[in-house]
Amino acid sequence: MLWLLPALPLGGAAFLLLVGKFSDKWGHLLGCAMALASFGVAAWAFSDMLDRSNAQRAVHYSLFEWVPVAGFKADFAFQLDQLSMCFALLITGVGSLIHIYSVGYMAHDPGRRRFFAYLNLFLAAMLVLVLADNYLMLYLGWEGVGLASYLLIGFWHEKPTAAAAAKKAFVVNRVGDMGLAIALMVMFATFGSVDYRTVFGAVGHAGGGTVTIIGLLLLIGACGKSAQVPLQSWLGDAMEGPTPVSALIHAATMVTAGVYLIARSNPIFDLSPGARAAVMAVGAITLLFGAIVGCAKDDIKKALAASTMSQIGYMVLAAGLGPIGYAAAIMHLLTHGFFKAGLFLGAGSVMHAMNDETDMRRYGGLRKLLPITYVTFGLGYLAILGVPPFAGFFSKDRIIEAAFAHGGFGGIVTGLVALAGAGITAFYMTRVMIFTFFGEPRWKEDTHPHEAPASMTGPMVLLAFGSVASGFLLWYGSALQNWLAPVVGIEHAEPIIPTWAITFFALAVVAAGIWVAYDQYASKPIPETAPAGTPLTEAARRDLYGDAFNEAAFMRPGQHLTRSLVFVDTRGIDGLVNSTAAIIGGLSARIRRVQTGFVRSYALSMFTGAALVVAALLAVRLF
C-alpha cells in the first residue's frame, strides 16, 4: 500500500483539474479527504514499522521499470525507511491541517476547486520526492514540487506582483535544479547508476575530488529549494500567494526538501569534509542573513518568511556537522513544521480579521479581539524562541550543542553564530508580537477585527499543541536520534563547554533579544510608516541587497553576454552566410544577362564561337 501515499493526493488533483466546474461546490472536501486519507496510510505504515526491528524497518517497493536503457536502469520504486517516514508523517499531517484551514480561508474565492487541486498536487510531488528509491525519481518529485509551488504562488495570477513572484521562484529554483541535475549526471558517469544503494555502496571507492564535486552540486540544489544563500531571493516574494500556501511551502514541505536531500545523501557528505564544510558555512550565513532581514520587515508574512530562511539555516548548519548533527537537523525540521505552520496560519487569521492587511504597523491591540489566534500564535512564538519547555528549546539547543561539539575554531564560530541567531530571532519575533497583539489599535476605521471560523482555528489549535509537546516527545530518551540512527548514523561528542552553560547562554541571549525589542517598541508609539533607520536597517528592508547583488553579478553580465553572442551571431555567423548568399546571388544576376531568349543572339554566339575555334586551329597550324 506504499504507493497509495502519493497516489491518493495525485488522484485528487487529477480529478479536480480534469472533471470540471460541476465539482466547484464540493471539490474542496475531496481535496481534504485525499490529504487525510494519505495521512491515514502514513500513520498505518508508521504503526507497522514500529512492530519490526531496526534491520527490517526499511521497505522497498518497485512499481515498474521506468527507464530501462542500455547501461542504465531506473525503476519507478519507493523506499520507506525511518527518515522518509518522518517526512511522510509531517507532510501529510501538517498538509492535511492546512487543507482544512484552507476551507475557511478560501471560502469565497471563485478558484477554490483549482486551489485544492494544486494543494493535492503539491503533496503528491513532495511525497514522491521523500519516498523515492533513487535520485532520478527524487528529481521527478523535485521538479513536481517546483511546478506546484509556481502554480500556488501565482494562484492569484491576475495580480502582476503574484505573477512576477511565481516567475521569480520558478527561475531561481531552476538554477538550483541545474546543480542537482548535473550531480545525477556525474553519479551516472562515475557509478553507472543513480540508485541510492548502488551510489552509497560505491561512493567509498570514488576519488575524493569526485565525491566533493557531487556534494557541492547537491548543495546547490538544496540552496535553491530551501532558500539558502545565494539562492534565497525568491522566498520573500513568494508571500504573494494565499497564506495557506505560505504555511505549506515554508513550514513543512518545499523548503525542507534541501535538508532532506543532504540528510539522505549523508554517505556522500561524510566522505567529503570540503562539501560538508560548505554546507555548514551556507547554513551559518543564511541563519544570520534571514534573522537580520526579519528584523526590518513590517509585512507580517515577509517577517515570517525571513524567519523560515533563518530556521532552515539552522537545519542546514546542523546537517553540515555530519553524524553529530543529522538527527538535530531533522528534529528541528519536525518541530519547525509545527510552530512555523501555526505562525503562518495565525498570520492568515489576523489578515482574515483585518481585511487582508499585512502591514503590522496597522494592527495593534488584537489580543483581546482574537483570543484564539493570540494564544496559538503566542505558543508558536515561544516555541521558535526556544523557551523551555516548548518545542524549539529541545531542537534548537541540540543544534547549538552540536555546533560547539564539532570542535576546533570552526565549531566555536558556528556555535557563536547559532547563539547570535537565537538572540536576533527573539528580537524580531517579539517585534511581531508587539506590533500585532499589543499596544493601541492602529487599524483603519472601516476595519472590524473578528476571530476566524472553526475550520481555521481548529488546525491552529492542533499545531499549537505540536508547538508545545513535539520537542519533548522527540528528545525524551533520545527517541528521534535512535530512530534515525540506522539511516543517518549516530555520533556522540561532548561540547567544548558544559551543556548546562550552553543552555544558560542560549536563554540569556533570548532574554536579551526580548528585552531589546520590548524596550524599543512596547514603550514607544509605533508610527504608521517606518521611519528612516540606520544603513543596516535600510539594507535589511531591501533583503540585504540580495536582488541588487543578483542583478549586478548575474543579470547584467548575462545581458551583456547575450548581446555579445547576438552580435556575433547576427554580424559574424549570419553576416558570413548572408554575404555568401549575396555574392552568389549577384553573380547569378549578372550571368543571367547573357540569356536573352533571342534565337539570333544564340546563333551569333554559336557562329562567333565556331569562328574563334577555327581561328585558333589555323593559328596553331601556321605557327
XYZ file of C-alpha atoms in Angstrom:
623
model
C 0.000 0.000 0.000
C 3.043 2.277 -0.004
C 2.176 3.621 -3.459
C -1.101 4.975 -2.062
C 0.752 7.697 -0.130
C 1.374 9.866 -3.224
C -1.336 8.266 -5.376
C -4.244 9.500 -3.235
C -3.458 13.242 -3.420
C -2.337 12.846 -7.036
C -5.691 11.255 -7.874
C -7.479 14.100 -6.082
C -5.522 16.689 -8.069
C -6.224 14.948 -11.376
C -9.943 14.658 -10.622
C -10.335 18.271 -9.539
C -8.415 19.609 -12.527
C -9.971 17.401 -15.192
C -13.554 16.868 -14.065
C -14.754 20.423 -14.500
C -16.798 23.021 -12.715
C -19.583 20.722 -11.548
C -17.342 19.883 -8.542
C -16.910 23.535 -7.517
C -19.273 23.168 -4.555
C -17.622 20.098 -3.053
C -14.174 19.895 -4.647
C -12.516 21.323 -1.532
C -13.959 18.462 0.513
C -12.485 15.917 -1.877
C -9.098 17.647 -1.616
C -9.220 17.450 2.183
C -10.348 13.802 2.063
C -7.415 12.807 -0.163
C -4.912 14.538 2.124
C -6.420 12.931 5.228
C -6.509 9.518 3.540
C -2.821 9.837 2.684
C -2.112 10.736 6.308
C -4.051 7.642 7.366
C -1.852 5.473 5.142
C 1.265 7.129 6.599
C 0.042 6.516 10.152
C -0.702 2.880 9.315
C 2.767 2.477 7.785
C 4.333 4.050 10.869
C 2.465 1.658 13.147
C 3.560 -1.265 11.012
C 7.180 -0.029 11.075
C 7.159 0.150 14.869
C 6.303 -3.564 15.019
C 9.535 -4.505 13.214
C 13.174 -4.466 14.270
C 15.573 -1.778 13.029
C 17.073 -4.111 10.443
C 13.646 -4.850 8.929
C 12.064 -1.412 9.019
C 13.183 -0.200 5.612
C 10.719 -1.156 2.856
C 11.431 -1.077 -0.905
C 8.636 -1.402 -3.437
C 9.060 -1.227 -7.201
C 6.001 -0.496 -9.338
C 7.605 -0.946 -12.760
C 10.771 -0.465 -14.782
C 10.818 3.225 -15.526
C 13.956 3.846 -17.606
C 15.385 0.578 -18.958
C 18.165 1.691 -21.304
C 21.423 0.028 -22.299
C 23.871 0.587 -19.470
C 21.335 2.378 -17.281
C 18.291 1.320 -15.302
C 15.984 3.281 -13.010
C 12.843 1.781 -11.506
C 9.737 3.669 -10.506
C 10.251 2.499 -6.942
C 9.518 3.702 -3.426
C 11.589 3.419 -0.283
C 10.132 3.883 3.174
C 12.652 3.967 5.983
C 12.982 5.865 9.249
C 13.997 9.121 7.544
C 11.307 9.148 4.865
C 8.750 8.079 7.484
C 9.384 11.288 9.439
C 8.792 13.369 6.324
C 5.745 11.379 5.205
C 4.027 11.945 8.558
C 4.952 15.630 8.601
C 3.901 16.307 5.015
C 0.562 14.502 5.225
C -0.222 15.513 8.814
C 0.544 19.224 8.644
C -0.564 19.254 4.996
C -3.992 17.906 5.990
C -4.393 20.594 8.657
C -3.521 23.260 6.080
C -6.113 21.763 3.707
C -8.773 22.021 6.423
C -7.708 25.578 7.272
C -7.999 26.496 3.587
C -11.688 25.519 3.565
C -12.461 28.613 5.615
C -9.708 30.830 4.281
C -10.634 30.294 0.619
C -14.396 30.023 1.206
C -15.301 32.934 -1.056
C -12.603 32.523 -3.687
C -14.025 31.587 -7.121
C -10.990 29.410 -7.853
C -11.235 27.310 -4.692
C -11.504 23.961 -6.545
C -8.376 24.743 -8.532
C -6.589 25.810 -5.352
C -7.289 22.488 -3.647
C -6.193 20.641 -6.774
C -2.845 22.453 -6.605
C -2.542 21.665 -2.879
C -3.112 17.970 -3.604
C -0.600 18.086 -6.450
C 1.948 19.652 -4.129
C 1.504 16.918 -1.518
C 1.822 14.198 -4.155
C 5.034 15.661 -5.591
C 6.581 16.130 -2.152
C 5.744 12.560 -1.185
C 7.335 11.245 -4.388
C 10.436 13.260 -3.510
C 10.869 11.839 0.001
C 9.771 8.284 -0.847
C 11.930 7.942 -3.971
C 14.189 4.891 -4.187
C 16.708 6.624 -6.470
C 17.923 10.096 -7.367
C 16.133 10.197 -10.721
C 12.769 9.615 -9.067
C 13.703 12.141 -6.384
C 14.346 14.571 -9.239
C 10.857 13.846 -10.592
C 9.318 14.825 -7.263
C 11.741 17.732 -7.010
C 10.513 19.214 -10.299
C 6.904 18.397 -9.428
C 7.246 20.443 -6.246
C 8.708 23.284 -8.316
C 5.735 23.200 -10.689
C 3.163 23.053 -7.888
C 4.847 25.899 -5.991
C 4.798 28.004 -9.169
C 1.067 27.376 -9.546
C 0.331 28.111 -5.876
C 2.488 31.222 -5.501
C 0.945 32.647 -8.662
C -2.555 31.419 -7.843
C -3.912 34.972 -7.999
C -2.156 35.440 -11.322
C -4.317 38.413 -12.224
C -2.160 40.385 -9.777
C 1.089 41.428 -11.506
C 3.018 41.050 -8.239
C 1.811 37.452 -7.786
C 2.665 36.538 -11.381
C 6.133 38.082 -11.015
C 6.728 36.307 -7.686
C 5.789 32.930 -9.166
C 8.109 33.502 -12.114
C 10.938 34.582 -9.826
C 10.551 31.497 -7.613
C 10.471 29.261 -10.685
C 13.578 30.800 -12.285
C 15.695 30.866 -9.103
C 14.780 27.267 -8.348
C 15.761 26.234 -11.862
C 19.281 27.472 -11.097
C 19.449 25.168 -8.104
C 17.849 22.339 -10.049
C 20.651 22.504 -12.600
C 23.072 21.675 -9.790
C 21.027 18.614 -8.857
C 20.676 17.537 -12.494
C 24.434 17.768 -13.091
C 25.034 15.841 -9.849
C 22.913 12.996 -11.282
C 24.974 13.052 -14.481
C 28.227 12.834 -12.513
C 26.807 9.959 -10.455
C 25.885 8.051 -13.599
C 29.271 8.714 -15.190
C 31.056 7.587 -12.023
C 28.904 4.772 -10.660
C 26.792 3.775 -13.673
C 23.624 4.237 -11.615
C 21.619 6.769 -9.625
C 20.077 4.205 -7.295
C 20.625 5.072 -3.628
C 22.013 1.691 -2.632
C 24.365 1.480 -5.607
C 25.683 5.030 -5.228
C 26.122 4.840 -1.455
C 27.767 1.439 -1.715
C 30.286 2.615 -4.311
C 30.965 6.165 -3.159
C 33.767 4.997 -0.873
C 35.726 3.781 -3.914
C 35.396 7.054 -5.833
C 38.044 9.749 -5.840
C 37.854 12.454 -3.181
C 37.544 15.174 -5.810
C 34.594 13.456 -7.473
C 32.786 12.988 -4.161
C 33.333 16.656 -3.298
C 32.005 17.767 -6.683
C 28.869 15.645 -6.227
C 28.376 17.038 -2.706
C 28.740 20.648 -3.842
C 26.321 20.119 -6.738
C 23.783 18.593 -4.351
C 24.275 21.609 -2.085
C 23.435 23.941 -4.985
C 20.169 22.055 -5.457
C 19.447 22.267 -1.730
C 20.127 26.027 -1.706
C 17.506 26.586 -4.389
C 14.695 24.615 -2.767
C 15.484 25.627 0.818
C 16.101 29.316 0.009
C 19.666 29.351 1.288
C 22.272 31.931 0.331
C 22.929 32.650 -2.528
C 19.598 31.354 -3.913
C 17.371 32.841 -1.201
C 15.884 35.795 -3.086
C 12.619 34.093 -4.112
C 11.298 33.328 -0.635
C 10.086 36.762 0.454
C 8.332 37.436 -2.847
C 6.572 34.067 -2.592
C 4.350 35.623 0.111
C 2.165 36.884 -2.758
C 0.429 33.509 -2.735
C -2.507 32.750 -0.401
C -1.430 32.371 3.229
C -2.104 28.587 3.403
C 0.456 28.275 0.594
C 2.995 30.073 2.760
C 2.291 27.655 5.601
C 2.565 24.621 3.337
C 5.648 25.672 1.368
C 7.591 27.450 4.095
C 6.870 25.249 7.100
C 6.518 21.563 6.370
C 7.336 20.825 2.770
C 9.190 22.602 -0.016
C 11.826 24.494 1.952
C 12.693 21.352 3.904
C 13.446 19.413 0.707
C 17.029 20.678 0.664
C 17.597 19.475 4.232
C 16.149 16.094 3.271
C 18.472 15.886 0.237
C 21.554 16.493 2.396
C 20.439 14.068 5.099
C 19.541 11.388 2.540
C 22.939 11.854 0.858
C 24.833 11.571 4.149
C 27.221 8.822 2.863
C 28.425 11.305 0.219
C 28.884 14.232 2.586
C 30.501 12.094 5.285
C 33.307 11.246 2.838
C 33.875 14.864 1.764
C 34.975 17.271 4.524
C 35.083 20.071 1.939
C 31.466 19.624 0.859
C 30.372 19.296 4.474
C 32.208 22.497 5.406
C 30.436 24.271 2.546
C 27.077 23.041 3.851
C 27.931 24.289 7.332
C 29.056 27.683 6.005
C 25.906 28.137 3.895
C 23.712 27.307 6.880
C 25.559 29.696 9.218
C 25.470 32.581 6.720
C 21.784 32.072 5.910
C 20.927 31.763 9.591
C 22.166 35.302 10.230
C 21.028 36.616 6.834
C 17.392 35.650 7.375
C 17.366 36.791 11.001
C 18.709 40.256 10.131
C 16.198 40.647 7.291
C 13.350 39.631 9.625
C 14.195 42.490 11.988
C 13.170 45.154 9.463
C 10.067 43.685 7.815
C 6.697 45.321 8.509
C 4.764 42.799 6.392
C 3.828 40.004 8.806
C 4.179 37.263 6.201
C 7.533 38.524 4.956
C 8.823 38.697 8.525
C 7.846 35.040 8.979
C 9.375 34.176 5.588
C 12.704 35.659 6.694
C 12.333 33.652 9.887
C 11.872 30.498 7.821
C 15.052 31.251 5.892
C 16.903 31.620 9.188
C 15.455 28.468 10.769
C 16.255 26.391 7.688
C 19.767 27.821 8.052
C 19.900 26.199 11.498
C 18.947 22.859 9.943
C 21.490 23.125 7.119
C 24.164 24.127 9.625
C 23.372 21.048 11.704
C 23.392 18.793 8.633
C 26.842 20.148 7.775
C 28.127 18.913 11.132
C 27.784 15.314 9.979
C 26.679 12.393 12.185
C 26.622 14.572 15.309
C 24.142 16.936 13.662
C 21.890 14.995 11.271
C 19.373 13.986 13.942
C 19.368 17.521 15.392
C 18.653 18.929 11.920
C 15.691 16.579 11.392
C 14.414 17.225 14.905
C 14.373 20.980 14.336
C 12.779 20.387 10.940
C 9.916 18.478 12.576
C 9.337 20.938 15.406
C 9.628 23.829 12.953
C 6.910 22.215 10.858
C 4.520 22.607 13.789
C 5.336 26.050 15.124
C 6.052 27.752 11.787
C 2.879 26.345 10.196
C 0.989 27.579 13.263
C 2.580 31.024 12.964
C 1.709 31.329 9.281
C -1.860 30.160 9.854
C -2.076 32.637 12.732
C -0.898 35.369 10.370
C -3.621 34.298 7.952
C -6.188 34.544 10.749
C -5.003 38.080 11.531
C -5.218 39.022 7.858
C -8.713 37.488 7.706
C -9.714 39.747 10.593
C -8.027 42.833 9.147
C -9.392 42.844 5.582
C -6.234 41.184 4.208
C -3.994 43.919 5.591
C -0.420 42.618 6.011
C 1.322 45.719 7.390
C 1.852 45.139 11.124
C 2.065 48.881 11.706
C -1.700 48.949 11.065
C -2.504 46.264 13.628
C -2.162 46.628 17.392
C -4.246 45.509 20.374
C -5.627 42.382 18.697
C -5.076 40.030 21.649
C -8.485 40.852 23.132
C -10.397 40.617 19.844
C -8.664 37.476 18.536
C -8.088 35.407 21.688
C -7.635 32.008 19.986
C -5.288 33.447 17.390
C -3.357 35.283 20.101
C -2.864 32.189 22.253
C -1.959 29.824 19.402
C 0.337 32.391 17.768
C 1.888 33.088 21.162
C 2.653 29.409 21.732
C 4.339 29.250 18.338
C 6.266 32.394 19.285
C 7.561 30.790 22.492
C 8.452 27.637 20.553
C 10.521 29.408 17.900
C 12.323 31.388 20.605
C 13.375 28.145 22.295
C 11.786 28.913 25.641
C 11.501 25.753 27.780
C 9.525 23.530 27.674
C 8.345 24.436 24.170
C 9.423 22.557 21.062
C 12.159 24.878 19.832
C 14.005 24.635 23.138
C 14.723 20.945 22.617
C 15.551 21.133 18.910
C 17.412 24.444 18.551
C 19.507 23.824 21.658
C 20.577 20.452 20.219
C 21.914 22.259 17.160
C 23.824 24.804 19.254
C 25.305 21.987 21.355
C 26.261 20.022 18.240
C 27.948 23.118 16.787
C 30.102 23.576 19.877
C 30.816 19.838 19.904
C 32.129 19.977 16.342
C 35.489 21.002 17.706
C 38.157 23.426 16.598
C 37.853 27.025 15.582
C 35.000 26.197 13.166
C 32.945 24.689 15.988
C 33.388 27.804 18.135
C 32.428 30.129 15.267
C 29.327 28.154 14.252
C 28.286 27.808 17.885
C 28.540 31.562 18.417
C 26.647 32.194 15.175
C 23.868 29.858 16.320
C 23.709 31.666 19.675
C 23.596 35.065 17.962
C 20.807 33.813 15.702
C 18.779 32.813 18.765
C 19.048 36.343 20.163
C 18.111 38.020 16.882
C 15.187 35.597 16.482
C 13.911 36.639 19.919
C 14.138 40.306 18.860
C 12.240 40.146 15.568
C 9.602 37.687 16.778
C 8.930 39.828 19.867
C 8.624 42.764 17.488
C 5.995 40.829 15.506
C 4.067 40.029 18.719
C 4.130 43.651 19.950
C 3.170 45.131 16.589
C 0.282 42.692 16.136
C -1.267 41.956 19.512
C -0.194 44.718 21.896
C -0.373 48.494 22.117
C -3.117 50.750 20.876
C -5.233 49.823 17.831
C -3.819 51.361 14.657
C -6.184 49.974 12.048
C -8.476 51.863 9.689
C -11.961 52.907 10.764
C -13.710 50.532 8.355
C -11.898 47.508 9.848
C -13.809 45.307 12.278
C -11.472 42.586 13.627
C -13.138 39.255 14.381
C -11.998 35.737 15.182
C -11.684 33.230 12.331
C -14.212 30.390 11.874
C -13.667 26.973 13.458
C -12.318 25.474 10.222
C -9.381 27.877 10.596
C -8.911 27.970 14.356
C -9.140 24.166 14.735
C -5.903 23.452 12.790
C -4.240 26.360 14.603
C -5.051 24.782 17.975
C -3.697 21.373 16.905
C -0.484 22.930 15.593
C -0.150 24.838 18.868
C -0.223 21.501 20.733
C 2.571 20.324 18.461
C 4.498 23.525 19.188
C 4.294 22.724 22.879
C 4.820 18.963 23.030
C 6.680 17.797 19.913
C 10.147 18.816 21.074
C 9.974 16.941 24.366
C 8.490 13.835 22.750
C 11.240 13.704 20.114
C 14.005 14.464 22.625
C 12.933 12.218 25.516
C 15.178 9.183 25.760
C 16.955 10.232 22.519
C 13.877 8.901 20.731
C 14.424 10.574 17.365
C 18.203 10.121 17.417
C 17.859 6.379 17.976
C 15.091 6.169 15.380
C 17.215 7.799 12.661
C 20.496 6.098 13.564
C 20.157 3.232 11.004
C 19.810 5.793 8.178
C 21.996 8.798 9.074
C 24.288 7.268 11.657
C 24.939 8.497 15.154
C 27.985 10.027 16.783
C 28.225 11.353 20.303
C 30.530 14.273 21.022
C 30.737 16.482 24.053
C 30.680 20.264 23.552
C 33.804 22.204 24.476
C 31.779 23.909 27.209
C 29.260 22.189 29.515
C 25.754 21.612 28.184
C 24.179 23.492 31.080
C 26.314 26.521 30.234
C 25.187 26.419 26.594
C 21.563 26.300 27.719
C 22.171 29.200 30.086
C 23.824 31.355 27.403
C 21.092 30.483 24.886
C 18.334 31.539 27.272
C 20.316 34.652 28.220
C 20.629 35.861 24.607
C 16.932 35.068 24.034
C 16.023 37.129 27.087
C 18.260 39.942 25.834
C 16.559 39.888 22.428
C 13.120 40.058 24.066
C 14.184 42.942 26.323
C 15.681 44.998 23.473
C 12.513 44.552 21.359
C 10.281 45.416 24.319
C 12.320 48.498 25.164
C 12.309 49.678 21.554
C 8.676 49.060 20.614
C 6.439 48.446 23.656
C 7.252 51.666 25.463
C 7.023 53.962 22.444
C 4.248 54.752 19.965
C 4.570 52.861 16.694
C 4.437 55.206 13.672
C 2.183 54.265 10.771
C 5.079 54.412 8.329
C 8.525 53.064 9.032
C 10.953 55.831 9.989
C 14.328 56.136 8.336
C 16.795 53.844 10.006
C 20.481 53.052 10.091
C 22.257 51.806 6.947
C 21.906 48.250 8.277
C 18.155 48.747 8.774
C 17.761 50.059 5.251
C 19.799 47.143 3.927
C 17.600 44.682 5.843
C 14.476 46.298 4.396
C 15.948 45.634 0.964
C 16.747 41.995 1.859
C 20.428 42.882 2.354
C 20.508 43.829 -1.333
C 20.142 40.222 -2.424
C 18.250 41.199 -5.566
C 20.692 44.024 -6.285
C 23.605 41.606 -5.975
C 21.972 39.084 -8.293
C 21.266 41.857 -10.775
C 24.846 43.152 -10.682
C 26.599 39.782 -10.513
C 24.418 37.691 -12.797
C 21.683 39.553 -14.664
C 23.698 42.474 -16.099
C 26.706 40.330 -17.107
C 24.247 37.820 -18.534
C 22.592 40.545 -20.594
C 25.950 41.744 -21.896
C 26.989 38.186 -22.716
C 23.698 37.584 -24.506
C 24.034 40.806 -26.506
C 27.616 39.878 -27.433
C 26.501 36.437 -28.589
C 23.657 38.020 -30.571
C 26.153 40.410 -32.198
C 28.476 37.533 -33.100
C 25.501 35.596 -34.453
C 23.949 38.432 -36.492
C 27.102 40.212 -37.666
C 29.509 37.284 -37.705
C 27.833 33.962 -38.474
C 24.746 35.415 -40.163
C 26.961 38.021 -41.861
C 29.161 35.304 -43.394
C 26.144 33.294 -44.532
C 24.329 36.356 -45.893
C 27.488 37.610 -47.648
C 27.985 34.252 -49.344
C 24.362 34.273 -50.453
C 24.698 37.875 -51.720
C 27.829 37.035 -53.749
C 26.193 34.017 -55.334
C 23.015 35.989 -55.960
C 24.886 38.906 -57.552
C 26.992 36.624 -59.721
C 23.873 34.745 -60.824
C 22.110 38.012 -61.727
C 25.000 39.064 -63.939
C 25.304 35.673 -65.600
C 21.565 35.718 -66.326
C 22.025 38.785 -68.524
C 23.675 36.670 -71.250
C 20.478 34.630 -71.533
C 18.415 36.949 -73.779
C 15.934 34.422 -75.214
C 16.532 35.549 -78.839
C 17.480 32.796 -81.349
C 19.542 35.210 -83.469
C 21.651 36.078 -80.440
C 22.299 32.411 -79.688
C 23.101 31.770 -83.399
C 25.508 34.713 -83.427
C 27.137 33.387 -80.245
C 27.499 29.940 -81.792
C 28.887 31.448 -85.028
C 31.327 33.615 -83.105
C 32.432 30.667 -81.008
C 32.920 28.484 -84.051
C 34.912 31.271 -85.765
C 37.161 31.597 -82.754
C 37.760 27.834 -82.695
C 38.624 27.830 -86.435
C 40.891 30.825 -85.995
C 42.650 29.096 -83.106
C 43.189 25.905 -85.151
C 44.557 27.897 -88.142
C 46.902 29.798 -85.830
C 48.227 26.553 -84.374
C 48.660 25.113 -87.873
C 50.508 28.127 -89.211
C 52.774 28.750 -86.297
